[in-house]
Tab-separated table of C-alpha atoms in Angstrom:
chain	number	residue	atom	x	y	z
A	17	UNK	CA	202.175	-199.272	-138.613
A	18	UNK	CA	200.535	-202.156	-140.269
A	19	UNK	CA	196.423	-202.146	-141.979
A	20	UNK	CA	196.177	-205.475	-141.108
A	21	UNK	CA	194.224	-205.572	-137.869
A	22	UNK	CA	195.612	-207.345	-134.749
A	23	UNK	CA	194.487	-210.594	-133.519
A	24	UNK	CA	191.158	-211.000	-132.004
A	25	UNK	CA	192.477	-212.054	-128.425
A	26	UNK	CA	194.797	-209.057	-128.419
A	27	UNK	CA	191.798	-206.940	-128.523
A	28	UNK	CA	189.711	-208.608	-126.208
A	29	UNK	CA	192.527	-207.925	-123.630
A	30	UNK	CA	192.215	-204.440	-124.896
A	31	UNK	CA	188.350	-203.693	-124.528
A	32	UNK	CA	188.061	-205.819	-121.241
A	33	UNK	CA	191.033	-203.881	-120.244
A	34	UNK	CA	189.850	-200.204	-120.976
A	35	UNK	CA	186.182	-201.392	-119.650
A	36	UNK	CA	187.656	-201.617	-115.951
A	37	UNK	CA	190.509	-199.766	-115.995
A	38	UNK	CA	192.143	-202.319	-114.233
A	39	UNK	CA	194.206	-205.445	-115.838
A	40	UNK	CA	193.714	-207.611	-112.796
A	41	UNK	CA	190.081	-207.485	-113.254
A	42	UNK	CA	190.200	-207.888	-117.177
A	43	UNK	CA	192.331	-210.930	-116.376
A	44	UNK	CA	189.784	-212.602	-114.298
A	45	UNK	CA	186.927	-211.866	-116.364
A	46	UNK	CA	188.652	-213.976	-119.213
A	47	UNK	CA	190.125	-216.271	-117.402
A	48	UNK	CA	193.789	-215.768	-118.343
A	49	UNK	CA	196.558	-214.610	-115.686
A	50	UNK	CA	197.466	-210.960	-115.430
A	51	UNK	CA	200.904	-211.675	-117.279
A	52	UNK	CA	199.251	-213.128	-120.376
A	53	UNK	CA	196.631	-210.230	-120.353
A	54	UNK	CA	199.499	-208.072	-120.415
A	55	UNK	CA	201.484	-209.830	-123.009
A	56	UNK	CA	198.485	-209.624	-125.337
A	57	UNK	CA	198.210	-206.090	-124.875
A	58	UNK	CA	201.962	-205.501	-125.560
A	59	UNK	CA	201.329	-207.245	-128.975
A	60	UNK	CA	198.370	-205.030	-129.684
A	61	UNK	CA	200.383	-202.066	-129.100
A	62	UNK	CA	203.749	-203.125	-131.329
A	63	UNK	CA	201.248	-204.425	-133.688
A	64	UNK	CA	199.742	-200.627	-133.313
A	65	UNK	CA	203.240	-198.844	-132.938
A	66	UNK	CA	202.490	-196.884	-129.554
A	67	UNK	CA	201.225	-197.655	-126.131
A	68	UNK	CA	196.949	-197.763	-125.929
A	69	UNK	CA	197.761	-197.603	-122.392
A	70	UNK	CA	199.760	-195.637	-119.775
A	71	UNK	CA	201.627	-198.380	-116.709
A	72	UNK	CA	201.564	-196.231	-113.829
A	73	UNK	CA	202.330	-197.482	-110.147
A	74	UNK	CA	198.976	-198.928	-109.029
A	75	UNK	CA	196.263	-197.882	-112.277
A	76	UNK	CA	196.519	-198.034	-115.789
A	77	UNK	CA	195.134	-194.728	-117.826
A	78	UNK	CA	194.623	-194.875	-121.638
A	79	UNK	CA	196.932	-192.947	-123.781
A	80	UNK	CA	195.154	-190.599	-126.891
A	81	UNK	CA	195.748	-193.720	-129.052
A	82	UNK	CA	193.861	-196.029	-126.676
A	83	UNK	CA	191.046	-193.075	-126.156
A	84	UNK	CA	190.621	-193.057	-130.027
A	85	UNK	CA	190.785	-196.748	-130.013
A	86	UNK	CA	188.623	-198.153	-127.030
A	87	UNK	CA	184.873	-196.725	-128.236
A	88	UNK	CA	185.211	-198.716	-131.591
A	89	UNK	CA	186.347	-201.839	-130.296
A	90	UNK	CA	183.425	-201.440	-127.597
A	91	UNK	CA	181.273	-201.096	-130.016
A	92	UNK	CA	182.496	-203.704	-131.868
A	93	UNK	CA	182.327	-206.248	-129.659
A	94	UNK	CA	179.038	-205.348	-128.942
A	95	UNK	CA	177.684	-205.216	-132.571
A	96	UNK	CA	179.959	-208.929	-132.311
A	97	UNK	CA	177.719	-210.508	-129.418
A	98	UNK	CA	174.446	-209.034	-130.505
A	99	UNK	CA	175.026	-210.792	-134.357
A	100	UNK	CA	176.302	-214.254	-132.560
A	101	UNK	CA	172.986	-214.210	-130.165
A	102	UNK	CA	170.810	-213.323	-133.514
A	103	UNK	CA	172.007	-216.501	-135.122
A	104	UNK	CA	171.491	-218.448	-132.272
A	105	UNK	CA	168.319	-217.274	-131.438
A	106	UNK	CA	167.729	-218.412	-135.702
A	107	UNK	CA	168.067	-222.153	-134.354
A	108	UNK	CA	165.485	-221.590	-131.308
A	109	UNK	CA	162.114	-222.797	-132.014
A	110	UNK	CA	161.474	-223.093	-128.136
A	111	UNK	CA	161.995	-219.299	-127.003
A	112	UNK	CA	159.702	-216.570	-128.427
A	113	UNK	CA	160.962	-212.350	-126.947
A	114	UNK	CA	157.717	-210.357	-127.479
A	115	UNK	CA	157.859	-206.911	-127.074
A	116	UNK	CA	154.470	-204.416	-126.727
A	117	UNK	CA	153.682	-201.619	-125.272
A	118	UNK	CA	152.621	-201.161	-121.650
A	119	UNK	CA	149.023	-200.171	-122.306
A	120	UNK	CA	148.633	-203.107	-125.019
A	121	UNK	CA	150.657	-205.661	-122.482
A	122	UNK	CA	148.159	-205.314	-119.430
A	123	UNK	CA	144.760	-204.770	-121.433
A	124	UNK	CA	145.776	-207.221	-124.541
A	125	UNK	CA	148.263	-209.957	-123.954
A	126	UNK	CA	148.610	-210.559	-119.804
A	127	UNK	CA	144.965	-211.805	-119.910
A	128	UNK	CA	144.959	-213.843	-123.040
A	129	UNK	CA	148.919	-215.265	-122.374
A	130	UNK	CA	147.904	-218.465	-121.049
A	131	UNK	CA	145.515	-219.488	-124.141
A	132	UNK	CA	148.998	-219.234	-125.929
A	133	UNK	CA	150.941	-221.445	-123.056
A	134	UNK	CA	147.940	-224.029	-123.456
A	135	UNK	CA	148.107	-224.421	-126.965
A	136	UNK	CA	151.391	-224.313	-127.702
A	137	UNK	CA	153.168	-225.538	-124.301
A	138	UNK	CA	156.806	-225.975	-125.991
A	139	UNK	CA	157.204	-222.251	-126.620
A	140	UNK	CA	158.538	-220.159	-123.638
A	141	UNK	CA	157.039	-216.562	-124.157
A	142	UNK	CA	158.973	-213.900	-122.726
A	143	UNK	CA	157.440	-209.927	-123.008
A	144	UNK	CA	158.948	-206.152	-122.909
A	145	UNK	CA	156.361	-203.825	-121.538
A	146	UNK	CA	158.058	-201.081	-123.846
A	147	UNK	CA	157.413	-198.206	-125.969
A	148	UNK	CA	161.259	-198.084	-126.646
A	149	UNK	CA	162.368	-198.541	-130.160
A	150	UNK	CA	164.136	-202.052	-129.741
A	151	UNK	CA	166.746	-203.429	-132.255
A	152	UNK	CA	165.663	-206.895	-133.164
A	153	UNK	CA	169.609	-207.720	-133.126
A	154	UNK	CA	170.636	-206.150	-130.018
A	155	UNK	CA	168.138	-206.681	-127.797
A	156	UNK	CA	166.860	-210.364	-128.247
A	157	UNK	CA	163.672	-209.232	-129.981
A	158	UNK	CA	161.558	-211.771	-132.008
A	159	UNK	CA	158.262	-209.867	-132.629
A	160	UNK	CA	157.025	-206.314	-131.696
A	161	UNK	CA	153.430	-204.859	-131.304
A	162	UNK	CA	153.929	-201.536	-132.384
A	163	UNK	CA	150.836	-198.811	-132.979
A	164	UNK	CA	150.751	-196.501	-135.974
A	165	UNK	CA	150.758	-195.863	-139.328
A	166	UNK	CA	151.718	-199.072	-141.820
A	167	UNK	CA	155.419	-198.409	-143.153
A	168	UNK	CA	158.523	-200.251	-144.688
A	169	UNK	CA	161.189	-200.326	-142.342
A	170	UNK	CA	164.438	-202.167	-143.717
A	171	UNK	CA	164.751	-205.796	-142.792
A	172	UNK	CA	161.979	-205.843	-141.231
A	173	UNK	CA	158.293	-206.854	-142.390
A	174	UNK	CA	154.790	-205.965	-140.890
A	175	UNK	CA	151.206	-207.223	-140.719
A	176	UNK	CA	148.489	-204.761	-139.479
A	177	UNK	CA	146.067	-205.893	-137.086
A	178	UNK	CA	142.256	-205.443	-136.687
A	179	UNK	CA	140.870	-202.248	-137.785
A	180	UNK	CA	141.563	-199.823	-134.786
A	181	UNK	CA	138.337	-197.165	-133.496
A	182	UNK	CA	137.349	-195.513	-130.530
A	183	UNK	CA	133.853	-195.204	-129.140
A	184	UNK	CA	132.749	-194.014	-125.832
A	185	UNK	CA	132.629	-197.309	-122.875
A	186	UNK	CA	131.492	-197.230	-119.514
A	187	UNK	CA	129.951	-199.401	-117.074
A	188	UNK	CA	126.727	-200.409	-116.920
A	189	UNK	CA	125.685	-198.633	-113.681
A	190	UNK	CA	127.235	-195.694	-115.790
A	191	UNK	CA	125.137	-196.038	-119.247
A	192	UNK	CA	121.720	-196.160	-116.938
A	193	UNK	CA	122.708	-192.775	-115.775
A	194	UNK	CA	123.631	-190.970	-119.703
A	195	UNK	CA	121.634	-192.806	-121.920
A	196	UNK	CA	121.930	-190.633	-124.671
A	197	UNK	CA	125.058	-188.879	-126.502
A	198	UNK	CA	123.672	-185.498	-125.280
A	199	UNK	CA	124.151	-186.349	-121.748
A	200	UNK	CA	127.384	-187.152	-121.910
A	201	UNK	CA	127.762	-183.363	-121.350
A	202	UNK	CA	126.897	-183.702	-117.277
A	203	UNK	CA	129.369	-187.327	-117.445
A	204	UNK	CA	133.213	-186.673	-116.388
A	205	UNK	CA	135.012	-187.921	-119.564
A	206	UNK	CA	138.473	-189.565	-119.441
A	207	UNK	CA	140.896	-188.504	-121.714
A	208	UNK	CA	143.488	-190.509	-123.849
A	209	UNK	CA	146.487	-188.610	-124.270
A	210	UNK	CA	148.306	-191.669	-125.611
A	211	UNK	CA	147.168	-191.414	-129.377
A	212	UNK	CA	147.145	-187.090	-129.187
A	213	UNK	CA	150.270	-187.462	-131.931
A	214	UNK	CA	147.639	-188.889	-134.473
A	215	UNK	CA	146.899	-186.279	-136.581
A	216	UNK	CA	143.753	-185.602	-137.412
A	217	UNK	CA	142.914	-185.815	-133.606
A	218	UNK	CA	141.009	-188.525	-132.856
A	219	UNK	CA	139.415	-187.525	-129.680
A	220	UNK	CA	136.321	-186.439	-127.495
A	221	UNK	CA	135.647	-183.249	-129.716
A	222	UNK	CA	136.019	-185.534	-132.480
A	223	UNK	CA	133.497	-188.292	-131.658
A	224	UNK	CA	130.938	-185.155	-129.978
A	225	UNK	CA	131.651	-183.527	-134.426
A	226	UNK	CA	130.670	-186.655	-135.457
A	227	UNK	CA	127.548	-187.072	-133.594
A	228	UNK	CA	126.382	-183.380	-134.637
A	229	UNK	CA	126.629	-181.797	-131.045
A	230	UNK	CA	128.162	-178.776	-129.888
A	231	UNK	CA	129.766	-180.401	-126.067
A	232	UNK	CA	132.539	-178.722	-124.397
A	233	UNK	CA	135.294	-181.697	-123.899
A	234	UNK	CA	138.116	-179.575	-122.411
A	235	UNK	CA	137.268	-181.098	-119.056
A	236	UNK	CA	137.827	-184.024	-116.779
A	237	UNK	CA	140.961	-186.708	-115.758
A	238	UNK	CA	144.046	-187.200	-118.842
A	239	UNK	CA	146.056	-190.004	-119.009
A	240	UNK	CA	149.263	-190.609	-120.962
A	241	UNK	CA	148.496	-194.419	-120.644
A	242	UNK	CA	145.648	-195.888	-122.412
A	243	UNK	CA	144.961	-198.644	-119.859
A	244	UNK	CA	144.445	-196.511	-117.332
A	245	UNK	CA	141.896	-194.640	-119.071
A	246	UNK	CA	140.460	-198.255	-119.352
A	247	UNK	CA	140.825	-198.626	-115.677
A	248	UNK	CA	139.291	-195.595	-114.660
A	249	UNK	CA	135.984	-196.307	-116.705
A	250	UNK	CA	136.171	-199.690	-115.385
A	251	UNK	CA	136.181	-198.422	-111.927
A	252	UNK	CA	133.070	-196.206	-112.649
A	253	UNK	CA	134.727	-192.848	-112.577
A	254	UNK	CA	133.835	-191.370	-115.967
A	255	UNK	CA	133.101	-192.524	-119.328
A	256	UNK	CA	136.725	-192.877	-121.460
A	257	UNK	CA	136.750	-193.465	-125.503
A	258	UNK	CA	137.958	-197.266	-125.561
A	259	UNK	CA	140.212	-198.262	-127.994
A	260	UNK	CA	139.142	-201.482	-129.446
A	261	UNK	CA	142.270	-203.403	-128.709
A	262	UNK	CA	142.314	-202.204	-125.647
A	263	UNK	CA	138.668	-202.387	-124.080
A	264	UNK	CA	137.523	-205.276	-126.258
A	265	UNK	CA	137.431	-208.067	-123.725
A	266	UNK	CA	136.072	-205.840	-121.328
A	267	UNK	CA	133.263	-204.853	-123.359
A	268	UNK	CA	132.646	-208.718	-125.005
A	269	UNK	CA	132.514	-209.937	-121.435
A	270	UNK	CA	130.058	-207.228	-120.124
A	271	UNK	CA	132.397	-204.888	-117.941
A	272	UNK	CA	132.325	-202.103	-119.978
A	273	UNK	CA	129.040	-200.913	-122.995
A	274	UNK	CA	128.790	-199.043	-125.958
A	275	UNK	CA	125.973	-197.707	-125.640
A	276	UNK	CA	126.036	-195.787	-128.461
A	277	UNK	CA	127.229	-197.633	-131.380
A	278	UNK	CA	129.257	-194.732	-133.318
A	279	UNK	CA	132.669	-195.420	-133.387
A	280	UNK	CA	135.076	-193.692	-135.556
A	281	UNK	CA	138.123	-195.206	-137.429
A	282	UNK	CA	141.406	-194.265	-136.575
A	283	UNK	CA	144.088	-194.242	-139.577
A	284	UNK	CA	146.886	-196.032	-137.281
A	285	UNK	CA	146.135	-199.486	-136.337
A	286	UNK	CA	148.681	-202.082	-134.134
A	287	UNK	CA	151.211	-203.665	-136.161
A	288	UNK	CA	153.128	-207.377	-135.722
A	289	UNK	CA	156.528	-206.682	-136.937
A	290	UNK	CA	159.284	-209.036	-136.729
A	291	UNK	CA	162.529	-209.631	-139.073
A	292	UNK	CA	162.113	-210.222	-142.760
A	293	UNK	CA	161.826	-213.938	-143.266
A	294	UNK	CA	161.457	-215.007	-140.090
A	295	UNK	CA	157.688	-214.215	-140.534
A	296	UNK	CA	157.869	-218.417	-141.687
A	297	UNK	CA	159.171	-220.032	-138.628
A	298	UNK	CA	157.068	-222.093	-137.074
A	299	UNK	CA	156.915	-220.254	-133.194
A	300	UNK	CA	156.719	-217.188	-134.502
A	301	UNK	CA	154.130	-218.305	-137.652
A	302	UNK	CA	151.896	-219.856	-134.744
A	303	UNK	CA	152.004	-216.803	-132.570
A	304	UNK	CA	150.495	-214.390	-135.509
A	305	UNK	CA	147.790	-216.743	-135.988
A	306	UNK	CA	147.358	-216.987	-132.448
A	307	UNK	CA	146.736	-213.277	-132.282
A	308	UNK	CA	144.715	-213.865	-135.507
A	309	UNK	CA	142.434	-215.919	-134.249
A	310	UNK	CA	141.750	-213.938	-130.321
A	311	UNK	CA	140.886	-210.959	-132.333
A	312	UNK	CA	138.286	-212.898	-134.625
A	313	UNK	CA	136.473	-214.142	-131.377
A	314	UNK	CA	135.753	-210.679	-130.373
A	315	UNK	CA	134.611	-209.704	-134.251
A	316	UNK	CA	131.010	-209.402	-133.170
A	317	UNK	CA	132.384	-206.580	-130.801
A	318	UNK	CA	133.063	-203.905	-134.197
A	319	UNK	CA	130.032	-206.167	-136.406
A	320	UNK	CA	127.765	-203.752	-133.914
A	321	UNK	CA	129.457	-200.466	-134.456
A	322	UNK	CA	128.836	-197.929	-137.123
A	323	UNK	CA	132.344	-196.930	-138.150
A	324	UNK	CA	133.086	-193.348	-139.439
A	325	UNK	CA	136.763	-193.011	-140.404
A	326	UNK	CA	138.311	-189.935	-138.929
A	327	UNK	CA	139.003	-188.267	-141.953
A	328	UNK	CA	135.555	-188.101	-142.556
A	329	UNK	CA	134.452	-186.286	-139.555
A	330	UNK	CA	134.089	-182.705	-139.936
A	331	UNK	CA	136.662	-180.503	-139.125
């Protein structure tokens, strides 16, 4: 039995081998004929002293050695790829993988997208609708919108946005008919289950604390999704606390009001995170400022707000 590890081709035959359980189709998939295939795997296994895999009449099965040996090599192929696309992906100034959240995708980035494209027409920009936690190896990632607190995460750096709040929107139509905070107790409120992890709660019985008044907000519509609380004040079915980031260009271009211009501060904020260093090239430099700048032409938006920061809201 020898430390040294095999040669790379010999376990390529292996893993493509294991992976379909067949060595006809590992042959085709890299392009060598069955009898090499097998010859490679033969050397493997003498290079291993015993079998990784069991010849019978018309199947292959893996032996305990090729059990204990075929999740590693997987793995390791995998880990293999994912590090060979990373570099590759270094030398790209043309491609740019974002990845954001569903709610921050449809109310944030799908409308503004194409002031991007028109500015900077040689970058292709590619999004993930995800709140999966993506590896910026393994899955092609070159910048992340992520909401919450600000934290050090290794290799990885991040720039907080715009100061996040929530204040009650609505429609126009909608703010004739409560005009005052009091009101609000006859209005059906929409509720934003997507930030209920933020602790203190920033919420309906939150904002009705802040404003001094004692209003049952148990009631009316929830929605994991943020946008579609959005949506549903949009449509005129209840009054929803808008995120800024999230009901901003609705409310700059006169879909949605704050009528009441109390908002309070949340602690968590949306984050641009990409890999350490690669904060400085030039697609990815260009699509922070980008962001920069769309949130700047919407300051006036907060500039009329009163902000209360959440921890200073009575309990």
């Amino acid at each position: 039995m020898q430390d040294r590890l095999p040669p790379l081709t010999a376990l390529r035959a292996f893993e493509a081998a294991a992976r379909h359980m067949s060595f006809a189709m590992a042959a085709d998939e890299l392009h060598v004929t069955p009898a090499a295939l097998s010859f490679q795997i033969k050397s493997l296994e003498e290079h291993l002293g015993t079998p990784v895999f069991l010849r019978l009449n018309r199947a292959v099965e893996l032996t305990e050695a090729g059990r204990t040996l075929q999740p590693g090599i997987k793995e390791g192929f995998q880990s293999l790829n994912a590090a060979w696309r990373a570099a590759q992906r270094i030398g790209n100034e043309t491609t740019l993988m974002v990845t954001a959240g569903p709610a921050f995708t449809a109310k944030w980035l799908a409308p503004r997208f194409f002031e991007f494209a028109r500015a900077h027409p040689e970058i292709d920009l590619r999004f993930t609708a995800t709140l999966r936690a993506l590896d910026f190896g393994r899955d092609e990632v070159d910048v992340a919108i992520r909401f919450g607190m600000d934290k050090k995460e290794p290799g990885l750096v991040s720039f907080p946005l715009e100061t996040e709040w929530v204040t009650p929107v609505m429609t126009p139509e909608m703010a004739e008919r409560f005009p005052t905070p009091q009101s609000l107790k006859h209005a059906t409120l929409v509720h934003d289950d997507s930030i209920a992890f933020l602790s203190p709660q920033t919420d309906w019985a939150a904002w009705f604390r802040m404003m001094g008044l004692n209003i049952d907000a148990t009631h009316g519509p929830r929605f994991t999704g943020a946008d579609h609380a959005v949506d549903a004040a949009l449509a005129g079915a209840g009054v929803t606390l808008g995120r800024r980031a999230l009901a901003v260009k609705d409310i700059h271009e006169g879909r949605l009001v704050t009528p009441f211009r109390r908002a309070i501060e949340l602690q968590a904020r949306f984050r641009f995170v990409c890999r350490e260093g690669a904060e400085n090239r030039p697609h990815i430099a260009a699509f922070h400022q980008w962001i920069l700048d769309e949130i700047a032409k919407m300051s006036n938006v907060t500039e009329s707000l009163t902000l209360t920061h959440i921890e200073d809201v009575p309990a």
